[in-house]
Amino acid sequence: MNVTVEVVGEGEETHTVDDEATYADLARAAGYSPHEVSVLVDGTPVPEDGRVDAERVKLLRLIKGG
């Protein structure tokens, strides 16, 4: 399955994942740890252990600092 991934503020990429892939797998394919991003489908966060069933997702990088 081809999934278009938009990293908010950085642009879009297309990644290919297998039918059993989770949103955490998709985050890793895009070069991020699942702990670094929230995955959004239609603007709604999805669980990282959920199976990918969307053709377009957004990755929102989580920022922390002091």
XYZ file of N, CA and C in Angstrom:
198
model
N 0.846 -1.174 0.000
C 0.000 0.000 0.000
C 0.889 1.233 0.000
N 0.624 2.167 -0.881
C 1.327 3.443 -0.914
C 0.573 4.446 -0.053
N 1.297 5.106 0.820
C 0.697 6.082 1.724
C 1.439 7.396 1.562
N 0.701 8.483 1.353
C 1.302 9.811 1.294
C 1.390 10.340 2.720
N 2.605 10.688 3.121
C 2.865 11.162 4.473
C 3.276 12.620 4.399
N 2.540 13.467 5.091
C 2.916 14.879 5.197
C 3.449 15.116 6.593
N 4.712 15.509 6.682
C 5.276 15.921 7.957
C 4.988 17.411 8.063
N 4.188 17.786 9.036
C 3.743 19.172 9.161
C 4.962 20.089 9.215
N 4.994 21.045 8.296
C 6.075 22.012 8.214
C 7.256 21.578 7.369
N 7.235 20.342 6.853
C 8.376 19.853 6.084
C 8.018 19.353 4.698
N 6.773 19.084 4.398
C 6.399 18.631 3.069
C 5.866 17.212 3.047
N 5.692 16.683 1.824
C 5.088 15.369 1.637
C 6.077 14.380 1.044
N 5.887 13.122 1.391
C 6.642 12.008 0.827
C 5.669 10.856 0.654
N 6.002 9.915 -0.212
C 5.201 8.709 -0.353
C 6.015 7.526 0.129
N 5.399 6.699 0.960
C 6.064 5.514 1.492
C 5.203 4.300 1.194
N 5.852 3.182 0.949
C 5.152 1.930 0.714
C 5.253 1.085 1.970
N 4.105 0.637 2.469
C 4.068 -0.239 3.638
C 3.242 -1.462 3.299
N 3.507 -2.569 3.983
C 2.729 -3.777 3.706
C 1.362 -3.700 4.378
N 0.510 -4.649 4.049
C -0.872 -4.628 4.535
C -0.992 -4.789 6.046
N 0.033 -5.302 6.685
C 0.005 -5.513 8.129
C 0.667 -4.374 8.902
N 1.108 -3.339 8.220
C 1.853 -2.251 8.857
C 0.976 -1.467 9.824
N 1.617 -0.989 10.890
C 0.945 -0.133 11.858
C 1.367 1.313 11.606
N 0.702 2.244 12.295
C 1.084 3.646 12.154
C 2.485 3.891 12.726
N 2.907 3.100 13.704
C 4.278 3.202 14.215
C 5.266 2.797 13.127
N 4.947 1.736 12.375
C 5.808 1.318 11.257
C 5.905 2.424 10.215
N 4.797 3.095 9.961
C 4.781 4.177 8.985
C 5.647 5.344 9.455
N 5.569 5.678 10.740
C 6.411 6.750 11.290
C 7.885 6.399 11.117
N 8.238 5.138 11.399
C 9.633 4.701 11.234
C 10.063 4.780 9.775
N 9.170 4.401 8.848
C 9.485 4.462 7.416
C 9.771 5.895 6.983
N 9.134 6.852 7.658
C 9.351 8.264 7.340
C 10.570 8.831 8.064
N 11.239 7.999 8.889
C 12.460 8.441 9.557
C 12.261 8.976 10.962
N 11.120 8.695 11.583
C 10.837 9.188 12.929
C 10.503 8.034 13.862
N 10.838 8.217 15.126
C 10.404 7.279 16.152
C 8.924 7.556 16.420
N 8.130 6.530 16.709
C 6.718 6.769 17.044
C 6.555 7.664 18.278
N 7.616 7.779 19.079
C 7.562 8.631 20.268
C 7.835 10.096 19.941
N 8.299 10.367 18.729
C 8.615 11.735 18.296
C 7.453 12.428 17.606
N 6.450 11.657 17.157
C 5.377 12.215 16.335
C 4.013 11.716 16.797
N 3.007 12.482 16.455
C 1.624 12.017 16.516
C 1.180 11.817 15.082
N 0.494 10.706 14.834
C 0.001 10.416 13.487
C -1.459 10.850 13.427
N -1.781 11.648 12.417
C -3.134 12.169 12.251
C -3.728 11.671 10.939
N -4.967 11.209 11.018
C -5.731 10.841 9.826
C -6.978 11.715 9.833
N -7.148 12.498 8.800
C -8.252 13.462 8.722
C -8.297 14.375 9.946
N -7.104 14.750 10.450
C -7.011 15.669 11.571
C -7.205 15.041 12.936
N -7.418 13.742 12.997
C -7.658 13.050 14.258
C -6.487 12.124 14.572
N -5.963 12.182 15.804
C -4.866 11.274 16.165
C -5.326 9.815 16.117
N -4.423 8.941 15.688
C -4.710 7.511 15.643
C -3.690 6.792 16.518
N -4.056 5.632 17.088
C -3.113 4.900 17.931
C -1.959 4.343 17.116
N -0.768 4.392 17.692
C 0.409 3.940 16.955
C 0.364 2.458 16.639
N -0.396 1.669 17.392
C -0.472 0.232 17.116
C -1.627 -0.137 16.185
N -2.352 0.870 15.683
C -3.434 0.615 14.730
C -2.880 0.313 13.350
N -3.582 -0.526 12.614
C -3.159 -0.837 11.243
C -3.430 0.336 10.317
N -2.517 0.554 9.402
C -2.651 1.649 8.436
C -3.797 1.318 7.492
N -4.803 2.202 7.448
C -5.932 2.008 6.543
C -6.277 3.299 5.803
N -5.339 4.246 5.809
C -5.557 5.531 5.141
C -4.499 5.715 4.059
N -4.870 6.428 3.005
C -3.923 6.694 1.926
C -3.116 7.964 2.163
N -3.595 8.836 3.069
C -2.899 10.082 3.400
C -2.896 10.243 4.913
N -1.732 10.543 5.458
C -1.615 10.821 6.894
C -0.724 12.024 7.092
N -0.848 12.643 8.257
C 0.039 13.735 8.646
C 0.811 13.273 9.873
N 2.091 13.612 9.891
C 2.910 13.394 11.078
C 3.157 14.749 11.709
N 2.790 14.875 12.964
C 2.978 16.110 13.704
C 4.119 15.870 14.688
N 5.236 16.533 14.450
C 6.393 16.350 15.330
C 6.105 16.944 16.688
N 6.412 16.183 17.719
C 6.227 16.647 19.085
C 7.473 17.409 19.519
N 7.269 18.559 20.110
C 8.385 19.427 20.492
C 8.431 19.516 22.000
N 9.620 19.372 22.531
C 9.771 19.598 23.953
C 11.005 20.449 24.163
N 11.004 21.164 25.216
C 12.131 22.033 25.502
C 11.989 22.640 26.877
N 12.925 23.451 27.203
C 12.866 23.997 28.552
C 13.174 25.460 28.579
